Amino acid sequence: MTIDGYTRTCGLIGNPVEHTLSPLIHNTLAKKLSHNLVYVPFHVEEGKVLSAVQGAYALNVLGLNVTVPYKSQVMDALLEIDELAEKIGAVNTLVRMEGGFKGYNTDMPGLYRAMSSEGIQIEGQEIILLGAGGAARAVALLCASKNASKVYLLNRSVEKAQAVAGEVNEKTGKNVILPMSLSDYHHLPDQKFLAIQATSVGLYPDTGRAVIEDDAFYQKIHTGYDLIYKPSHTRFMQLVQKQGGKAYHGLKMLLYQGIIAYELWNDIAVSEEMATEVYEVLKEKMGI
Ligand code: ATR
């Protein structure tokens, strides 16, 4: 595309931002949809988030994504915050409006759209959720909001699991999140579950590990969904598959959180065909 006087700018603020795949998602969408838009990474130093957001607004930036470590901090720099993002307590997308930016969270809807596109259901399901950090907390909220029948939330630190479960149960008014210590996995009921892996264990470059190594645990899983996409075949996924379960990585979640942000910035709906085309580009980049 040709950058001219009408080109709109979107970007990513975070630290680090150097390894991001978001420019590939958004610039591919802009090119395929013939939009006069560019997406660039902005490395923002600690303590500079507020001035970065104000500066971006002054520069007529159309929208921003926000990544680690600023997803909560950025909330103080916004004019408005969407209800879902407020509930999750994290914003990853800023949308320009009159007078400032409005904050959204597209990670959770992104995961939901990614799972739906694979035919994975949450409603009525009994789910094992591994982890109690920021990502797991958002997934717990998703599962409760989408009417999972029960979510066993397993974490190394059981206090954190209890805190997240208590908070999500209270926020959603549903008593479906059951906190457990990770080491108590053998107390899980004897049945098959959808399991969502939301810890940082197994993430590149620490690729050889999974939070639980015992085959007996993986015999209880019919579908394993790892939020990690690098590597694209995690140890968790290998262990699920070894016991005959289906396993998925988090690249589609990344794709859809980007697509939902792009839809918000441009006030459009991106078709599934287009999403698939962008996914092919992402997979090629990842060598899968
Ligand atoms: P994120 O924002 O990506 O969720 P986080 O908030 O740092 O990251 O959370 C990391 C999660 O991975 C936590 O659930 C953490 O467990 P603890 O709460 O017990 O720390 C989990 N985690 C990290 N390293 C782990 C390990 N070696 N074994 C088990 N769980 C681990």
mmCIF file of C-alpha atoms and ligand atoms in Angstrom:
data_model
loop_
_atom_site.group_PDB
_atom_site.id
_atom_site.type_symbol
_atom_site.label_atom_id
_atom_site.label_comp_id
_atom_site.label_asym_id
_atom_site.label_seq_id
_atom_site.Cartn_x
_atom_site.Cartn_y
_atom_site.Cartn_z
ATOM 1 C CA MET A 1 0.000 0.000 0.000
ATOM 2 C CA THR A 2 1.014 3.621 -0.405
ATOM 3 C CA ILE A 3 1.201 5.726 2.733
ATOM 4 C CA ASP A 4 -0.291 9.147 2.039
ATOM 5 C CA GLY A 5 -1.957 12.024 3.839
ATOM 6 C CA TYR A 6 -5.084 9.945 4.556
ATOM 7 C CA THR A 7 -3.359 6.930 6.102
ATOM 8 C CA ARG A 8 -4.734 6.015 9.546
ATOM 9 C CA THR A 9 -2.400 4.680 12.230
ATOM 10 C CA CYS A 10 -2.982 1.921 14.769
ATOM 11 C CA GLY A 11 -0.365 0.269 16.940
ATOM 12 C CA LEU A 12 0.703 -1.723 19.945
ATOM 13 C CA ILE A 13 2.041 -0.347 23.222
ATOM 14 C CA GLY A 14 3.958 -2.619 25.566
ATOM 15 C CA ASN A 15 7.398 -3.568 26.770
ATOM 16 C CA PRO A 16 8.783 -5.547 25.065
ATOM 17 C CA VAL A 17 6.951 -5.357 21.722
ATOM 18 C CA GLU A 18 9.734 -6.568 19.459
ATOM 19 C CA HIS A 19 8.468 -10.157 19.005
ATOM 20 C CA THR A 20 4.823 -9.291 18.400
ATOM 21 C CA LEU A 21 2.740 -10.889 15.630
ATOM 22 C CA SER A 22 0.083 -8.146 15.794
ATOM 23 C CA PRO A 23 1.536 -5.999 12.958
ATOM 24 C CA LEU A 24 1.298 -9.051 10.705
ATOM 25 C CA ILE A 25 -2.383 -9.594 11.627
ATOM 26 C CA HIS A 26 -3.463 -5.963 11.173
ATOM 27 C CA ASN A 27 -1.364 -5.035 8.167
ATOM 28 C CA THR A 28 -2.513 -8.215 6.402
ATOM 29 C CA LEU A 29 -6.146 -7.317 7.155
ATOM 30 C CA ALA A 30 -5.644 -3.727 5.956
ATOM 31 C CA LYS A 31 -4.038 -4.941 2.740
ATOM 32 C CA LYS A 32 -6.654 -7.596 2.001
ATOM 33 C CA LEU A 33 -9.520 -5.205 2.801
ATOM 34 C CA SER A 34 -7.883 -2.296 0.892
ATOM 35 C CA HIS A 35 -7.969 -0.064 3.961
ATOM 36 C CA ASN A 36 -5.588 2.878 4.103
ATOM 37 C CA LEU A 37 -4.249 1.878 7.549
ATOM 38 C CA VAL A 38 -0.887 0.964 9.056
ATOM 39 C CA TYR A 39 -0.161 -0.814 12.338
ATOM 40 C CA VAL A 40 3.147 -0.275 14.120
ATOM 41 C CA PRO A 41 4.769 -1.382 17.408
ATOM 42 C CA PHE A 42 5.475 1.278 20.068
ATOM 43 C CA HIS A 43 7.943 0.305 22.780
ATOM 44 C CA VAL A 44 6.806 2.252 25.867
ATOM 45 C CA GLU A 45 9.075 2.621 28.895
ATOM 46 C CA GLU A 46 7.790 2.012 32.419
ATOM 47 C CA GLY A 47 6.053 5.102 33.796
ATOM 48 C CA LYS A 48 5.238 6.482 30.331
ATOM 49 C CA VAL A 49 1.894 4.801 29.630
ATOM 50 C CA LEU A 50 -0.265 7.813 30.409
ATOM 51 C CA SER A 51 1.790 10.168 28.241
ATOM 52 C CA ALA A 52 1.938 7.543 25.468
ATOM 53 C CA VAL A 53 -1.872 7.273 25.384
ATOM 54 C CA GLN A 54 -2.351 11.039 25.537
ATOM 55 C CA GLY A 55 0.267 11.507 22.819
ATOM 56 C CA ALA A 56 -1.365 8.884 20.622
ATOM 57 C CA TYR A 57 -4.692 10.656 20.994
ATOM 58 C CA ALA A 58 -3.134 13.995 20.110
ATOM 59 C CA LEU A 59 -1.545 12.370 17.044
ATOM 60 C CA ASN A 60 -4.982 11.248 15.829
ATOM 61 C CA VAL A 61 -4.100 7.542 16.258
ATOM 62 C CA LEU A 62 -7.187 5.458 15.452
ATOM 63 C CA GLY A 63 -6.620 2.629 17.902
ATOM 64 C CA LEU A 64 -4.078 0.815 20.028
ATOM 65 C CA ASN A 65 -3.499 -2.627 21.387
ATOM 66 C CA VAL A 66 -1.956 -2.946 24.815
ATOM 67 C CA THR A 67 0.255 -5.790 25.943
ATOM 68 C CA VAL A 68 2.385 -6.806 28.922
ATOM 69 C CA PRO A 69 2.958 -5.143 31.362
ATOM 70 C CA TYR A 70 0.380 -2.388 30.808
ATOM 71 C CA LYS A 71 -3.018 -4.095 30.491
ATOM 72 C CA SER A 72 -4.188 -2.894 33.934
ATOM 73 C CA GLN A 73 -2.116 0.293 34.210
ATOM 74 C CA VAL A 74 -3.536 1.679 30.968
ATOM 75 C CA MET A 75 -7.028 1.756 32.489
ATOM 76 C CA ASP A 76 -6.136 5.002 34.310
ATOM 77 C CA ALA A 77 -5.497 6.735 30.969
ATOM 78 C CA LEU A 78 -8.917 6.091 29.423
ATOM 79 C CA LEU A 79 -12.077 8.099 28.934
ATOM 80 C CA GLU A 80 -14.332 5.050 29.172
ATOM 81 C CA ILE A 81 -13.983 1.341 29.843
ATOM 82 C CA ASP A 82 -16.226 -1.324 28.379
ATOM 83 C CA GLU A 83 -18.148 -3.358 30.971
ATOM 84 C CA LEU A 84 -16.489 -6.676 30.113
ATOM 85 C CA ALA A 85 -12.971 -5.182 30.291
ATOM 86 C CA GLU A 86 -13.867 -3.617 33.628
ATOM 87 C CA LYS A 87 -14.989 -7.017 34.940
ATOM 88 C CA ILE A 88 -11.822 -8.708 33.701
ATOM 89 C CA GLY A 89 -9.704 -5.865 35.065
ATOM 90 C CA ALA A 90 -7.554 -5.731 31.925
ATOM 91 C CA VAL A 91 -7.687 -3.741 28.690
ATOM 92 C CA ASN A 92 -5.896 -4.852 25.522
ATOM 93 C CA THR A 93 -7.604 -2.590 22.955
ATOM 94 C CA LEU A 94 -8.123 1.179 22.859
ATOM 95 C CA VAL A 95 -10.673 2.651 20.487
ATOM 96 C CA ARG A 96 -10.606 6.340 19.604
ATOM 97 C CA MET A 97 -13.723 8.293 20.458
ATOM 98 C CA GLU A 98 -14.621 11.957 20.967
ATOM 99 C CA GLY A 99 -12.343 13.256 23.732
ATOM 100 C CA GLY A 100 -10.215 10.161 24.408
ATOM 101 C CA PHE A 101 -9.897 6.378 24.083
ATOM 102 C CA LYS A 102 -12.351 3.713 25.233
ATOM 103 C CA GLY A 103 -10.827 0.486 26.553
ATOM 104 C CA TYR A 104 -11.948 -3.011 25.615
ATOM 105 C CA ASN A 105 -10.762 -6.540 26.271
ATOM 106 C CA THR A 106 -10.719 -8.650 23.118
ATOM 107 C CA ASP A 107 -8.621 -11.500 24.571
ATOM 108 C CA MET A 108 -11.581 -13.257 26.134
ATOM 109 C CA PRO A 109 -14.020 -12.839 23.221
ATOM 110 C CA GLY A 110 -11.051 -13.853 21.043
ATOM 111 C CA LEU A 111 -10.670 -17.112 22.929
ATOM 112 C CA TYR A 112 -14.410 -17.725 22.712
ATOM 113 C CA ARG A 113 -14.464 -17.130 18.950
ATOM 114 C CA ALA A 114 -11.379 -19.333 18.503
ATOM 115 C CA MET A 115 -12.952 -22.168 20.489
ATOM 116 C CA SER A 116 -16.283 -21.829 18.672
ATOM 117 C CA SER A 117 -14.494 -21.998 15.320
ATOM 118 C CA GLU A 118 -13.003 -25.352 16.414
ATOM 119 C CA GLY A 119 -16.427 -26.581 17.563
ATOM 120 C CA ILE A 120 -15.418 -26.494 21.243
ATOM 121 C CA GLN A 121 -18.328 -25.707 23.571
ATOM 122 C CA ILE A 122 -18.204 -24.113 26.997
ATOM 123 C CA GLU A 123 -21.908 -24.042 27.814
ATOM 124 C CA GLY A 124 -22.963 -26.987 29.993
ATOM 125 C CA GLN A 125 -19.417 -28.380 30.115
ATOM 126 C CA GLU A 126 -17.332 -29.473 33.070
ATOM 127 C CA ILE A 127 -13.955 -27.814 32.618
ATOM 128 C CA ILE A 128 -10.501 -28.049 34.167
ATOM 129 C CA LEU A 129 -8.699 -24.711 34.193
ATOM 130 C CA LEU A 130 -4.969 -24.731 34.941
ATOM 131 C CA GLY A 131 -3.600 -21.516 36.464
ATOM 132 C CA ALA A 132 -4.796 -18.535 38.476
ATOM 133 C CA GLY A 133 -2.851 -15.635 36.933
ATOM 134 C CA GLY A 134 -4.253 -12.817 34.791
ATOM 135 C CA ALA A 135 -4.966 -15.067 31.798
ATOM 136 C CA ALA A 136 -6.631 -17.803 33.877
ATOM 137 C CA ARG A 137 -8.764 -15.239 35.682
ATOM 138 C CA ALA A 138 -10.147 -14.002 32.360
ATOM 139 C CA VAL A 139 -10.802 -17.582 31.211
ATOM 140 C CA ALA A 140 -12.612 -18.341 34.484
ATOM 141 C CA LEU A 141 -14.845 -15.318 33.853
ATOM 142 C CA LEU A 142 -15.487 -16.476 30.290
ATOM 143 C CA CYS A 143 -16.433 -19.987 31.444
ATOM 144 C CA ALA A 144 -18.770 -18.692 34.158
ATOM 145 C CA SER A 145 -20.370 -16.105 31.830
ATOM 146 C CA LYS A 146 -20.882 -18.695 29.092
ATOM 147 C CA ASN A 147 -22.608 -21.066 31.509
ATOM 148 C CA ALA A 148 -20.050 -23.817 32.028
ATOM 149 C CA SER A 149 -21.626 -26.227 34.487
ATOM 150 C CA LYS A 150 -18.481 -26.547 36.632
ATOM 151 C CA VAL A 151 -14.897 -25.272 36.450
ATOM 152 C CA TYR A 152 -12.185 -26.957 38.515
ATOM 153 C CA LEU A 153 -9.576 -24.217 38.891
ATOM 154 C CA LEU A 154 -6.233 -25.859 39.672
ATOM 155 C CA ASN A 155 -3.254 -23.782 40.716
ATOM 156 C CA ARG A 156 0.139 -24.347 42.342
ATOM 157 C CA SER A 157 -0.694 -21.716 44.937
ATOM 158 C CA VAL A 158 -4.135 -22.737 46.219
ATOM 159 C CA GLU A 159 -4.635 -19.338 47.886
ATOM 160 C CA LYS A 160 -4.538 -17.679 44.464
ATOM 161 C CA ALA A 161 -6.978 -20.260 43.089
ATOM 162 C CA GLN A 162 -9.334 -19.524 45.989
ATOM 163 C CA ALA A 163 -9.055 -15.763 45.484
ATOM 164 C CA VAL A 164 -9.796 -15.978 41.737
ATOM 165 C CA ALA A 165 -12.665 -18.437 42.255
ATOM 166 C CA GLY A 166 -14.219 -16.266 44.961
ATOM 167 C CA GLU A 167 -13.975 -13.141 42.850
ATOM 168 C CA VAL A 168 -15.327 -14.685 39.642
ATOM 169 C CA ASN A 169 -18.172 -16.460 41.458
ATOM 170 C CA GLU A 170 -19.144 -13.189 43.080
ATOM 171 C CA LYS A 171 -18.890 -11.116 39.889
ATOM 172 C CA THR A 172 -20.964 -13.535 37.841
ATOM 173 C CA GLY A 173 -23.366 -14.488 40.629
ATOM 174 C CA LYS A 174 -22.716 -18.159 39.827
ATOM 175 C CA ASN A 175 -21.092 -20.667 42.096
ATOM 176 C CA VAL A 176 -19.347 -22.656 39.368
ATOM 177 C CA ILE A 177 -15.614 -22.098 39.940
ATOM 178 C CA LEU A 178 -14.158 -24.655 42.356
ATOM 179 C CA PRO A 179 -10.591 -23.910 43.499
ATOM 180 C CA MET A 180 -8.133 -26.772 43.990
ATOM 181 C CA SER A 181 -4.445 -27.236 44.569
ATOM 182 C CA LEU A 182 -2.602 -28.424 41.447
ATOM 183 C CA SER A 183 -1.215 -31.400 43.358
ATOM 184 C CA ASP A 184 -4.775 -32.593 44.147
ATOM 185 C CA TYR A 185 -5.575 -33.419 40.507
ATOM 186 C CA HIS A 186 -6.098 -37.097 41.383
ATOM 187 C CA HIS A 187 -9.174 -35.982 43.384
ATOM 188 C CA LEU A 188 -10.908 -34.833 40.189
ATOM 189 C CA PRO A 189 -14.038 -36.864 39.383
ATOM 190 C CA ASP A 190 -13.510 -39.896 37.190
ATOM 191 C CA GLN A 191 -14.768 -38.556 33.864
ATOM 192 C CA LYS A 192 -13.563 -36.720 30.740
ATOM 193 C CA PHE A 193 -13.113 -32.944 30.708
ATOM 194 C CA LEU A 194 -12.279 -30.019 28.475
ATOM 195 C CA ALA A 195 -9.010 -28.677 29.953
ATOM 196 C CA ILE A 196 -7.726 -25.142 29.383
ATOM 197 C CA GLN A 197 -4.017 -24.559 30.069
ATOM 198 C CA ALA A 198 -3.584 -20.958 31.249
ATOM 199 C CA THR A 199 -0.282 -21.097 33.152
ATOM 200 C CA SER A 200 3.002 -19.849 31.727
ATOM 201 C CA VAL A 201 4.596 -23.295 32.025
ATOM 202 C CA GLY A 202 5.789 -24.588 28.645
ATOM 203 C CA LEU A 203 6.076 -21.133 27.103
ATOM 204 C CA TYR A 204 9.094 -20.523 24.848
ATOM 205 C CA PRO A 205 11.980 -20.825 25.658
ATOM 206 C CA ASP A 206 11.003 -23.147 28.540
ATOM 207 C CA THR A 207 9.351 -25.578 26.120
ATOM 208 C CA GLY A 208 9.977 -28.993 27.661
ATOM 209 C CA ARG A 209 7.601 -28.722 30.626
ATOM 210 C CA ALA A 210 3.931 -29.057 31.521
ATOM 211 C CA VAL A 211 2.366 -28.223 34.903
ATOM 212 C CA ILE A 212 1.308 -31.853 35.368
ATOM 213 C CA GLU A 213 3.317 -34.716 33.869
ATOM 214 C CA ASP A 214 1.257 -37.685 35.103
ATOM 215 C CA ASP A 215 -0.483 -39.675 32.308
ATOM 216 C CA ALA A 216 -3.340 -40.472 34.719
ATOM 217 C CA PHE A 217 -4.316 -36.784 34.646
ATOM 218 C CA TYR A 218 -4.331 -36.654 30.841
ATOM 219 C CA GLN A 219 -6.590 -39.711 30.675
ATOM 220 C CA LYS A 220 -9.302 -37.389 32.064
ATOM 221 C CA ILE A 221 -9.038 -34.956 29.159
ATOM 222 C CA HIS A 222 -11.019 -35.284 25.920
ATOM 223 C CA THR A 223 -9.909 -31.850 24.655
ATOM 224 C CA GLY A 224 -6.920 -29.788 25.748
ATOM 225 C CA TYR A 225 -6.677 -26.107 24.874
ATOM 226 C CA ASP A 226 -3.348 -24.405 25.562
ATOM 227 C CA LEU A 227 -3.339 -20.596 25.507
ATOM 228 C CA ILE A 228 0.342 -20.755 24.550
ATOM 229 C CA TYR A 229 1.098 -20.494 20.810
ATOM 230 C CA LYS A 230 4.874 -20.455 20.978
ATOM 231 C CA PRO A 231 5.778 -23.269 20.697
ATOM 232 C CA SER A 232 2.796 -24.366 18.602
ATOM 233 C CA HIS A 233 3.009 -27.910 19.960
ATOM 234 C CA THR A 234 3.444 -27.642 23.717
ATOM 235 C CA ARG A 235 4.342 -30.412 26.132
ATOM 236 C CA PHE A 236 0.773 -30.117 27.511
ATOM 237 C CA MET A 237 -0.626 -30.747 24.020
ATOM 238 C CA GLN A 238 1.690 -33.728 23.522
ATOM 239 C CA LEU A 239 0.560 -35.264 26.809
ATOM 240 C CA VAL A 240 -3.138 -34.774 25.936
ATOM 241 C CA GLN A 241 -2.651 -36.353 22.511
ATOM 242 C CA LYS A 242 -0.682 -39.272 23.963
ATOM 243 C CA GLN A 243 -3.838 -40.259 25.889
ATOM 244 C CA GLY A 244 -6.056 -39.926 22.821
ATOM 245 C CA GLY A 245 -7.384 -36.396 23.425
ATOM 246 C CA LYS A 246 -7.633 -33.553 20.913
ATOM 247 C CA ALA A 247 -5.214 -30.673 21.484
ATOM 248 C CA TYR A 248 -5.153 -27.039 20.362
ATOM 249 C CA HIS A 249 -2.658 -24.188 20.736
ATOM 250 C CA GLY A 250 -3.423 -20.508 21.305
ATOM 251 C CA LEU A 251 -2.643 -19.065 17.858
ATOM 252 C CA LYS A 252 -6.326 -18.782 16.890
ATOM 253 C CA MET A 253 -7.019 -16.903 20.109
ATOM 254 C CA LEU A 254 -4.287 -14.451 19.125
ATOM 255 C CA LEU A 255 -5.812 -14.176 15.644
ATOM 256 C CA TYR A 256 -9.323 -13.463 16.902
ATOM 257 C CA GLN A 257 -8.333 -10.987 19.616
ATOM 258 C CA GLY A 258 -6.687 -9.065 16.753
ATOM 259 C CA ILE A 259 -9.652 -9.440 14.429
ATOM 260 C CA ILE A 260 -12.075 -8.197 17.094
ATOM 261 C CA ALA A 261 -9.828 -5.164 17.731
ATOM 262 C CA TYR A 262 -9.678 -4.466 13.982
ATOM 263 C CA GLU A 263 -13.479 -4.696 13.821
ATOM 264 C CA LEU A 264 -13.821 -2.184 16.671
ATOM 265 C CA TRP A 265 -11.407 0.305 15.083
ATOM 266 C CA ASN A 266 -13.003 0.146 11.661
ATOM 267 C CA ASP A 267 -16.625 -0.530 12.645
ATOM 268 C CA ILE A 268 -16.859 -3.567 10.374
ATOM 269 C CA ALA A 269 -17.387 -7.318 10.654
ATOM 270 C CA VAL A 270 -14.520 -9.470 9.365
ATOM 271 C CA SER A 271 -15.786 -12.590 7.579
ATOM 272 C CA GLU A 272 -14.706 -16.101 8.558
ATOM 273 C CA GLU A 273 -13.146 -16.494 5.093
ATOM 274 C CA MET A 274 -10.985 -13.441 5.714
ATOM 275 C CA ALA A 275 -10.107 -14.695 9.223
ATOM 276 C CA THR A 276 -8.978 -17.988 7.680
ATOM 277 C CA GLU A 277 -6.809 -16.179 5.133
ATOM 278 C CA VAL A 278 -5.075 -14.181 7.870
ATOM 279 C CA TYR A 279 -4.667 -17.359 9.933
ATOM 280 C CA GLU A 280 -2.830 -18.987 7.034
ATOM 281 C CA VAL A 281 -0.398 -16.045 6.962
ATOM 282 C CA LEU A 282 0.145 -16.356 10.736
ATOM 283 C CA LYS A 283 0.723 -20.112 10.508
ATOM 284 C CA GLU A 284 3.238 -19.614 7.728
ATOM 285 C CA LYS A 285 5.107 -17.072 9.834
ATOM 286 C CA MET A 286 5.156 -19.556 12.745
ATOM 287 C CA GLY A 287 6.302 -22.361 10.456
ATOM 288 C CA ILE A 288 3.225 -24.542 11.107
HETATM 289 P P1 ATR B 1 -0.464 -14.479 33.137
HETATM 290 O O1 ATR B 1 -0.788 -13.028 33.268
HETATM 291 O O2 ATR B 1 0.079 -14.887 31.796
HETATM 292 O O3 ATR B 1 -1.600 -15.343 33.550
HETATM 293 P P2 ATR B 1 0.809 -14.745 35.692
HETATM 294 O O4 ATR B 1 -0.229 -13.840 36.252
HETATM 295 O O5 ATR B 1 2.244 -14.528 36.047
HETATM 296 O O6 ATR B 1 0.771 -14.745 34.106
HETATM 297 O O7 ATR B 1 0.383 -16.250 36.076
HETATM 298 C C1 ATR B 1 1.212 -17.346 35.838
HETATM 299 C C2 ATR B 1 0.457 -18.634 36.187
HETATM 300 O O8 ATR B 1 1.324 -19.748 35.890
HETATM 301 C C3 ATR B 1 0.074 -18.776 37.650
HETATM 302 O O9 ATR B 1 -1.095 -19.541 37.748
HETATM 303 C C4 ATR B 1 1.276 -19.549 38.213
HETATM 304 O O10 ATR B 1 1.014 -20.294 39.388
HETATM 305 P P3 ATR B 1 1.200 -19.607 40.860
HETATM 306 O O11 ATR B 1 0.017 -18.707 41.028
HETATM 307 O O12 ATR B 1 1.197 -20.738 41.808
HETATM 308 O O13 ATR B 1 2.507 -18.869 40.799
HETATM 309 C C5 ATR B 1 1.535 -20.509 37.087
HETATM 310 N N1 ATR B 1 2.917 -21.023 37.124
HETATM 311 C C6 ATR B 1 4.044 -20.381 36.752
HETATM 312 N N2 ATR B 1 5.121 -21.187 36.917
HETATM 313 C C7 ATR B 1 4.649 -22.361 37.415
HETATM 314 C C8 ATR B 1 5.244 -23.610 37.771
HETATM 315 N N3 ATR B 1 6.564 -23.799 37.649
HETATM 316 N N4 ATR B 1 4.449 -24.603 38.216
HETATM 317 C C9 ATR B 1 3.114 -24.429 38.334
HETATM 318 N N5 ATR B 1 2.479 -23.282 37.997
HETATM 319 C C10 ATR B 1 3.225 -22.260 37.549
#
